[in-house]
Amino acid sequence: MLANIKFRHTTLAQSVRFILNVHDINKFICSSMLLSLYFSPVAHAESISDTSISSSLSQSFQSEIANTQQKNSTDAVAIQPDQTTSSNPQHVADLSSVNSSQNLSQQDSEALLQQQEQAGNKIEAFKPIEFEDLQDIPETQVDANMANEIFKVAEEAKREAANARNGTSKVAETGVSAPTAQELAQINQAPVNVDSLMQHIQSDQQITVEANSSGRSLNDIAEVHADNQDEKVGFFRRILYKIRPSRSFNTAKADPRISAEVVGAPADLAANISAKLSSYTQEAFGDFNAALPQLRSLSNQAAQAVGYYNAKFNFEKISDSKVKVTVTPNNPVKVEEQNIEFSGAGANTPQFQVIRLVPDLDVGDILNHGKYEQTKSRIVESASDNGYFDAYWRLHDVKVKQPEDTAAINLKYETGERYKLGNVEFRMSDPSKKLPLKMKVLKSMTPWKDGDDYAFWRVNTLANNLTNSRYFNYTLVDTIKPDPIEKPLELPPDLQELVDQQKIEEQQVASLQKADAKSGQEVTQNVADETQFAGTQPTDQQSEKSQAEQQKMQQRASENDQLQAQAREEKKVPVIVTLNADRLNSVETGIGYGTDTEFRIRTQYRRAIVNSLGHSFDANLELSKIRQAIDGRYSIPYKDPINDYINLVGGYEREDRDDIGPDVSLETESAVFGAERIIKNPLGGWQHSFGFRYRLDRLTQHGVVDSDDIPDAFKVPGSDAEQEALLFGYELSKTTSNSSINPTRGFKQSYKVELGSESLLSDANMAILTAGWRFIYSLGENDDHQFVGRSDLSYIFTDDFDKVPYNLRFFAGGDQTIRGFDYKSLSPEEYGYKVGGQALAVGSLEYNYQFKDGWRAALFSDFGNAYDEKFKNDTAYSVGVGIRWKSPIGPIRLDVASGISDDNHPIRLHFFIGSQL
């Protein structure tokens, strides 16, 4: 009901104006209320009409509110909180009663009217207020606190309105709780493609339901589908995929990135900015104005990383994928002071002192954070590689002073005590199997003794020795190192005070958060027992296997913890080597092709371990149209199975030599056996080999020829069916390359001498000298340009060349000497007969260009010949082109060459696999 409130005329007018202007209440509502109050004495003279006036007022007010709600529901929502802040709570109650009267029935309204008529003049509160009586109403005191609060809110509203007009309004920050796993999955979910969704819906409409007469489960159907998918890939395609996986295996595509053109900056700054901006996506770059702050931030990071803290940037959008950055670098920050200090047992060792004397940054250099971090990494790696596992940082700090543009570097490192190496423990991957080699053989590959200082090169040498021995299928060398030590960094007093204060504040915040998180009610969670669902119970076999694996993991973890504690206590690093020799037999096969030899096949069989002494055996078989050969080698470790061993060799070969003379061909059969000792890397990486070989040749001549027409140099080999030579030799060789399979840089050199005597199972007194060189050199971006060269020189010193066995003389032509000519088709000739050369001089130069990653085009020229004693015969040369592919097993080369020194210009095709070193 309406309340009897006494206001003065001025107070009422100010209140109405305030309500209309500030609280934004609908003006129609307020106007209807004022007019109803003002004209109520004129329209109704009797007191009985007071109640009806209030009723009509309520109805008109109610209808006005309904109309307002229909026009703008938002305004109605906005009115409600303003009404709740009104200074007259009774009026709010009246409005709520008016709104609730919509739900009352007609009978309740009539009962209320009868009650008011019976009351007569007793209800004074329902009498209308006369406008003239407002002046007689006494003044009431306004609550000062409420007024101050209203004015405060009004001033804040004015400021917000001004900020909104100026465009500087700030949106209030709203605390957001950490997203749940389900919310993260929904956020990361890719946007829906409407077209693909419609196609998916249409395809679902075409699905037909059939009865499952066979009773197969979904798992069975999935397995059948997977088998069908595997069957679609052919045999050769699967082999190709093993060498080079299909692109379908990696279908993920990265978002396209932008490129940056940087001008006005030094080379290092420009390169760093360009690299940093290249991580920005083209999608985000689409809105250039929105991207500018991020581009500026990335450029600042890139500039500060190389010492330019005051650089200015101007960005220009060139295209949708390119931005131009104009840089004003200003003065860079330079290193004014640098202090690198070591303490502990290793402080004066060369490993640390070389870093102190030759740091990556020096005084006067422009500050480069990458080089600073590189110096730190060198210190940590030096400690780890040399066994200082108790080392820790005392201080690492860079102070940049602005605007002086100077920097001070301070590095302090405690090395601690150096650890030792213990004896190696050898294990098999299958604990039930015994070691296949005696412990003496295994320890011979260990480059240290118990108690030697720890060094990473020693552990790495052991791993390489085990791999290069080719005894095992795989090896694992594990060093049990203690966990790194972490200690607080030393700080200057002023910084230490700030850090202590920050720790106190963090502890206070953590305690408050912990207090807020406490709750008097225990939170419980009911977890479903998944073992109650069908199909989730593991079988007994699976359960036993899982338990066994868990026990093994627990045992390994427990053993590792014990060994780490032991290493920390004894200052000695345990080394455990795990070996596997399940497959001791291996077979390798290679193929090649030449126009003269046609297809050729080479197969190698190897038995890695013959006995517990470390003996091994391998055999090679080569088959082609003109040559068939088989040889074997039995290796016996002497002092070291890797670097010092003895080879026993033996073999048989057969060759068909056509066109060695007019209507004459030659068939040679050779048996070879010998022994050699090989010593690797005794000094400077050189390999020494010395031994002997005995060769017995049988020659069969085909064709009818008058013996008077055969020259003396060819007659002796032809007349003697068997020829022999026992040669004692020594070879010195060295190979350096950046890769043993696909080198891009390397050099190989070899020098050999062999001696034979007529008094010791040789047909002639002779000394054979041989020298060879190979090189590969690459340059340019990604080693795109490559140069390959080789040269071979040989000479036979003898008192009678006619007695030298035919197969020991020199011939040229073929893959290994001069491409474009047939195999061994170049030789000195007498009366049309190829008698063989006393000297050999051949060479090759080749240029390769990488036009695609792993693919190269080649242009080459070979030259040289097998010469007589005085080098009288002409030099042969050829040119050719080829293609190379960098395969996992080595370069695969396909060449086409033409012997242009020959009048017929023969063309030959050559195909081979392997490095050119």
mmCIF file of N, CA and C in Angstrom, residues 788-859:
data_model
loop_
_atom_site.group_PDB
_atom_site.id
_atom_site.type_symbol
_atom_site.label_atom_id
_atom_site.label_comp_id
_atom_site.label_asym_id
_atom_site.label_seq_id
_atom_site.Cartn_x
_atom_site.Cartn_y
_atom_site.Cartn_z
ATOM 1 N N VAL A 788 84.520 -33.929 -56.548
ATOM 2 C CA VAL A 788 85.045 -35.260 -56.254
ATOM 3 C C VAL A 788 86.216 -35.522 -57.184
ATOM 4 N N GLY A 789 87.295 -36.046 -56.634
ATOM 5 C CA GLY A 789 88.464 -36.342 -57.457
ATOM 6 C C GLY A 789 89.188 -37.575 -56.966
ATOM 7 N N ARG A 790 89.926 -38.198 -57.856
ATOM 8 C CA ARG A 790 90.752 -39.350 -57.502
ATOM 9 C C ARG A 790 91.935 -39.426 -58.447
ATOM 10 N N SER A 791 92.989 -40.089 -57.965
ATOM 11 C CA SER A 791 94.190 -40.283 -58.763
ATOM 12 C C SER A 791 94.888 -41.545 -58.274
ATOM 13 N N ASP A 792 95.344 -42.386 -59.228
ATOM 14 C CA ASP A 792 96.052 -43.629 -58.901
ATOM 15 C C ASP A 792 97.307 -43.727 -59.761
ATOM 16 N N LEU A 793 98.403 -44.019 -59.099
ATOM 17 C CA LEU A 793 99.694 -44.195 -59.773
ATOM 18 C C LEU A 793 100.306 -45.515 -59.331
ATOM 19 N N SER A 794 100.806 -46.270 -60.305
ATOM 20 C CA SER A 794 101.447 -47.553 -60.002
ATOM 21 C C SER A 794 102.575 -47.794 -61.004
ATOM 22 N N TYR A 795 103.576 -48.575 -60.536
ATOM 23 C CA TYR A 795 104.704 -48.896 -61.424
ATOM 24 C C TYR A 795 105.330 -50.211 -60.958
ATOM 25 N N ILE A 796 105.762 -51.014 -61.951
ATOM 26 C CA ILE A 796 106.413 -52.298 -61.672
ATOM 27 C C ILE A 796 107.895 -52.163 -62.042
ATOM 28 N N PHE A 797 108.729 -52.290 -61.020
ATOM 29 C CA PHE A 797 110.171 -52.282 -61.261
ATOM 30 C C PHE A 797 110.646 -53.732 -61.394
ATOM 31 N N THR A 798 111.190 -54.063 -62.543
ATOM 32 C CA THR A 798 111.643 -55.434 -62.807
ATOM 33 C C THR A 798 112.764 -55.414 -63.839
ATOM 34 N N ASP A 799 113.593 -56.478 -63.808
ATOM 35 C CA ASP A 799 114.661 -56.586 -64.787
ATOM 36 C C ASP A 799 114.195 -57.242 -66.078
ATOM 37 N N ASP A 800 113.019 -57.920 -66.068
ATOM 38 C CA ASP A 800 112.484 -58.540 -67.272
ATOM 39 C C ASP A 800 110.956 -58.496 -67.197
ATOM 40 N N PHE A 801 110.379 -57.505 -67.852
ATOM 41 C CA PHE A 801 108.920 -57.339 -67.781
ATOM 42 C C PHE A 801 108.175 -58.495 -68.439
ATOM 43 N N ASP A 802 108.782 -59.159 -69.415
ATOM 44 C CA ASP A 802 108.104 -60.248 -70.104
ATOM 45 C C ASP A 802 107.811 -61.418 -69.170
ATOM 46 N N LYS A 803 108.529 -61.519 -68.054
ATOM 47 C CA LYS A 803 108.314 -62.628 -67.116
ATOM 48 C C LYS A 803 107.261 -62.301 -66.043
ATOM 49 N N VAL A 804 106.851 -61.072 -65.976
ATOM 50 C CA VAL A 804 105.858 -60.687 -64.953
ATOM 51 C C VAL A 804 104.530 -61.376 -65.273
ATOM 52 N N PRO A 805 103.901 -62.034 -64.287
ATOM 53 C CA PRO A 805 102.609 -62.695 -64.541
ATOM 54 C C PRO A 805 101.594 -61.722 -65.152
ATOM 55 N N TYR A 806 100.787 -62.277 -66.048
ATOM 56 C CA TYR A 806 99.861 -61.441 -66.825
ATOM 57 C C TYR A 806 98.862 -60.717 -65.925
ATOM 58 N N ASN A 807 98.377 -61.355 -64.880
ATOM 59 C CA ASN A 807 97.365 -60.744 -64.000
ATOM 60 C C ASN A 807 97.944 -59.727 -63.032
ATOM 61 N N LEU A 808 99.282 -59.601 -62.995
ATOM 62 C CA LEU A 808 99.885 -58.563 -62.160
ATOM 63 C C LEU A 808 100.184 -57.302 -62.963
ATOM 64 N N ARG A 809 100.037 -57.345 -64.279
ATOM 65 C CA ARG A 809 100.243 -56.166 -65.110
ATOM 66 C C ARG A 809 99.024 -55.248 -65.012
ATOM 67 N N PHE A 810 99.163 -54.029 -65.502
ATOM 68 C CA PHE A 810 98.131 -53.017 -65.333
ATOM 69 C C PHE A 810 97.279 -52.880 -66.589
ATOM 70 N N PHE A 811 95.960 -52.728 -66.365
ATOM 71 C CA PHE A 811 94.993 -52.469 -67.422
ATOM 72 C C PHE A 811 94.046 -51.374 -66.918
ATOM 73 N N ALA A 812 93.507 -50.598 -67.820
ATOM 74 C CA ALA A 812 92.595 -49.507 -67.482
ATOM 75 C C ALA A 812 91.279 -49.705 -68.215
ATOM 76 N N GLY A 813 90.264 -48.969 -67.734
ATOM 77 C CA GLY A 813 88.930 -49.063 -68.322
ATOM 78 C C GLY A 813 87.960 -49.690 -67.338
ATOM 79 N N GLY A 814 86.767 -49.138 -67.268
ATOM 80 C CA GLY A 814 85.758 -49.663 -66.365
ATOM 81 C C GLY A 814 85.419 -48.677 -65.262
ATOM 82 N N ASP A 815 84.609 -49.147 -64.283
ATOM 83 C CA ASP A 815 84.070 -48.272 -63.234
ATOM 84 C C ASP A 815 85.157 -47.624 -62.391
ATOM 85 N N GLN A 816 86.216 -48.381 -62.071
ATOM 86 C CA GLN A 816 87.187 -47.926 -61.093
ATOM 87 C C GLN A 816 88.336 -47.137 -61.702
ATOM 88 N N THR A 817 88.432 -47.104 -63.014
ATOM 89 C CA THR A 817 89.565 -46.392 -63.640
ATOM 90 C C THR A 817 89.070 -45.315 -64.598
ATOM 91 N N ILE A 818 88.637 -45.724 -65.807
ATOM 92 C CA ILE A 818 88.182 -44.759 -66.806
ATOM 93 C C ILE A 818 86.824 -45.203 -67.322
ATOM 94 N N ARG A 819 85.783 -44.469 -66.919
ATOM 95 C CA ARG A 819 84.440 -44.772 -67.392
ATOM 96 C C ARG A 819 84.297 -44.425 -68.867
ATOM 97 N N GLY A 820 83.414 -45.122 -69.547
ATOM 98 C CA GLY A 820 83.246 -44.916 -70.978
ATOM 99 C C GLY A 820 83.974 -45.946 -71.810
ATOM 100 N N PHE A 821 84.858 -46.739 -71.157
ATOM 101 C CA PHE A 821 85.584 -47.805 -71.827
ATOM 102 C C PHE A 821 85.262 -49.136 -71.146
ATOM 103 N N ASP A 822 85.411 -50.217 -71.910
ATOM 104 C CA ASP A 822 85.144 -51.540 -71.365
ATOM 105 C C ASP A 822 86.151 -51.898 -70.278
ATOM 106 N N TYR A 823 85.763 -52.883 -69.483
ATOM 107 C CA TYR A 823 86.561 -53.350 -68.353
ATOM 108 C C TYR A 823 87.907 -53.877 -68.861
ATOM 109 N N LYS A 824 88.994 -53.268 -68.388
ATOM 110 C CA LYS A 824 90.365 -53.653 -68.728
ATOM 111 C C LYS A 824 90.615 -53.684 -70.243
ATOM 112 N N SER A 825 90.041 -52.728 -70.952
ATOM 113 C CA SER A 825 90.208 -52.684 -72.403
ATOM 114 C C SER A 825 91.353 -51.791 -72.853
ATOM 115 N N LEU A 826 91.940 -51.023 -71.910
ATOM 116 C CA LEU A 826 93.025 -50.097 -72.262
ATOM 117 C C LEU A 826 94.345 -50.662 -71.767
ATOM 118 N N SER A 827 95.323 -50.766 -72.715
ATOM 119 C CA SER A 827 96.611 -51.354 -72.384
ATOM 120 C C SER A 827 97.584 -51.069 -73.518
ATOM 121 N N PRO A 828 98.882 -51.081 -73.243
ATOM 122 C CA PRO A 828 99.850 -51.019 -74.366
ATOM 123 C C PRO A 828 99.668 -52.226 -75.283
ATOM 124 N N GLU A 829 99.838 -52.007 -76.564
ATOM 125 C CA GLU A 829 99.630 -53.055 -77.550
ATOM 126 C C GLU A 829 100.896 -53.250 -78.412
ATOM 127 N N GLU A 830 101.091 -54.517 -78.760
ATOM 128 C CA GLU A 830 102.135 -54.873 -79.715
ATOM 129 C C GLU A 830 101.525 -55.782 -80.772
ATOM 130 N N TYR A 831 101.537 -55.315 -82.008
ATOM 131 C CA TYR A 831 100.952 -56.043 -83.123
ATOM 132 C C TYR A 831 99.474 -56.359 -82.886
ATOM 133 N N GLY A 832 98.789 -55.450 -82.190
ATOM 134 C CA GLY A 832 97.371 -55.627 -81.949
ATOM 135 C C GLY A 832 97.034 -56.440 -80.721
ATOM 136 N N TYR A 833 98.056 -56.894 -79.969
ATOM 137 C CA TYR A 833 97.845 -57.696 -78.776
ATOM 138 C C TYR A 833 98.048 -56.807 -77.530
ATOM 139 N N LYS A 834 97.117 -56.908 -76.595
ATOM 140 C CA LYS A 834 97.193 -56.133 -75.347
ATOM 141 C C LYS A 834 98.079 -56.882 -74.360
ATOM 142 N N VAL A 835 99.264 -56.348 -74.211
ATOM 143 C CA VAL A 835 100.276 -57.043 -73.420
ATOM 144 C C VAL A 835 100.263 -56.612 -71.956
ATOM 145 N N GLY A 836 99.507 -55.585 -71.605
ATOM 146 C CA GLY A 836 99.500 -55.098 -70.231
ATOM 147 C C GLY A 836 100.532 -54.034 -70.008
ATOM 148 N N GLY A 837 100.279 -53.168 -69.038
ATOM 149 C CA GLY A 837 101.162 -52.038 -68.816
ATOM 150 C C GLY A 837 102.111 -52.253 -67.661
ATOM 151 N N GLN A 838 103.254 -51.620 -67.770
ATOM 152 C CA GLN A 838 104.209 -51.621 -66.669
ATOM 153 C C GLN A 838 103.946 -50.460 -65.714
ATOM 154 N N ALA A 839 103.153 -49.520 -66.173
ATOM 155 C CA ALA A 839 102.803 -48.348 -65.347
ATOM 156 C C ALA A 839 101.310 -48.071 -65.499
ATOM 157 N N LEU A 840 100.757 -47.444 -64.478
ATOM 158 C CA LEU A 840 99.345 -47.045 -64.484
ATOM 159 C C LEU A 840 99.240 -45.631 -63.943
ATOM 160 N N ALA A 841 98.526 -44.778 -64.683
ATOM 161 C CA ALA A 841 98.278 -43.410 -64.232
ATOM 162 C C ALA A 841 96.889 -43.017 -64.705
ATOM 163 N N VAL A 842 95.949 -42.940 -63.777
ATOM 164 C CA VAL A 842 94.566 -42.588 -64.104
ATOM 165 C C VAL A 842 94.091 -41.545 -63.098
ATOM 166 N N GLY A 843 93.123 -40.736 -63.537
ATOM 167 C CA GLY A 843 92.555 -39.722 -62.665
ATOM 168 C C GLY A 843 91.136 -39.391 -63.077
ATOM 169 N N SER A 844 90.460 -38.630 -62.227
ATOM 170 C CA SER A 844 89.070 -38.260 -62.489
ATOM 171 C C SER A 844 88.747 -36.987 -61.732
ATOM 172 N N LEU A 845 87.936 -36.138 -62.365
ATOM 173 C CA LEU A 845 87.399 -34.943 -61.729
ATOM 174 C C LEU A 845 85.897 -34.912 -61.969
ATOM 175 N N GLU A 846 85.158 -34.547 -60.940
ATOM 176 C CA GLU A 846 83.692 -34.604 -61.018
ATOM 177 C C GLU A 846 83.100 -33.437 -60.255
ATOM 178 N N TYR A 847 82.029 -32.881 -60.823
ATOM 179 C CA TYR A 847 81.271 -31.819 -60.155
ATOM 180 C C TYR A 847 79.833 -32.287 -59.974
ATOM 181 N N ASN A 848 79.348 -32.171 -58.753
ATOM 182 C CA ASN A 848 77.970 -32.561 -58.425
ATOM 183 C C ASN A 848 77.209 -31.334 -57.952
ATOM 184 N N TYR A 849 75.955 -31.240 -58.374
ATOM 185 C CA TYR A 849 75.083 -30.163 -57.906
ATOM 186 C C TYR A 849 73.821 -30.781 -57.320
ATOM 187 N N GLN A 850 73.501 -30.380 -56.101
ATOM 188 C CA GLN A 850 72.314 -30.908 -55.414
ATOM 189 C C GLN A 850 71.102 -30.055 -55.808
ATOM 190 N N PHE A 851 70.290 -30.584 -56.712
ATOM 191 C CA PHE A 851 69.115 -29.860 -57.174
ATOM 192 C C PHE A 851 67.891 -30.137 -56.313
ATOM 193 N N LYS A 852 67.943 -31.160 -55.503
ATOM 194 C CA LYS A 852 66.876 -31.515 -54.578
ATOM 195 C C LYS A 852 67.505 -32.228 -53.408
ATOM 196 N N ASP A 853 66.898 -32.103 -52.257
ATOM 197 C CA ASP A 853 67.480 -32.690 -51.061
ATOM 198 C C ASP A 853 67.722 -34.188 -51.266
ATOM 199 N N GLY A 854 69.006 -34.591 -51.231
ATOM 200 C CA GLY A 854 69.370 -35.982 -51.418
ATOM 201 C C GLY A 854 69.632 -36.382 -52.858
ATOM 202 N N TRP A 855 69.402 -35.488 -53.815
ATOM 203 C CA TRP A 855 69.588 -35.801 -55.235
ATOM 204 C C TRP A 855 70.605 -34.837 -55.833
ATOM 205 N N ARG A 856 71.535 -35.418 -56.614
ATOM 206 C CA ARG A 856 72.585 -34.623 -57.239
ATOM 207 C C ARG A 856 72.724 -34.997 -58.712
ATOM 208 N N ALA A 857 73.030 -33.996 -59.507
ATOM 209 C CA ALA A 857 73.385 -34.204 -60.910
ATOM 210 C C ALA A 857 74.892 -34.069 -61.035
ATOM 211 N N ALA A 858 75.520 -34.951 -61.844
ATOM 212 C CA ALA A 858 76.975 -35.018 -61.918
ATOM 213 C C ALA A 858 77.452 -34.778 -63.347
ATOM 214 N N LEU A 859 78.606 -34.115 -63.435
ATOM 215 C CA LEU A 859 79.331 -33.924 -64.695
ATOM 216 C C LEU A 859 80.787 -34.280 -64.417
#
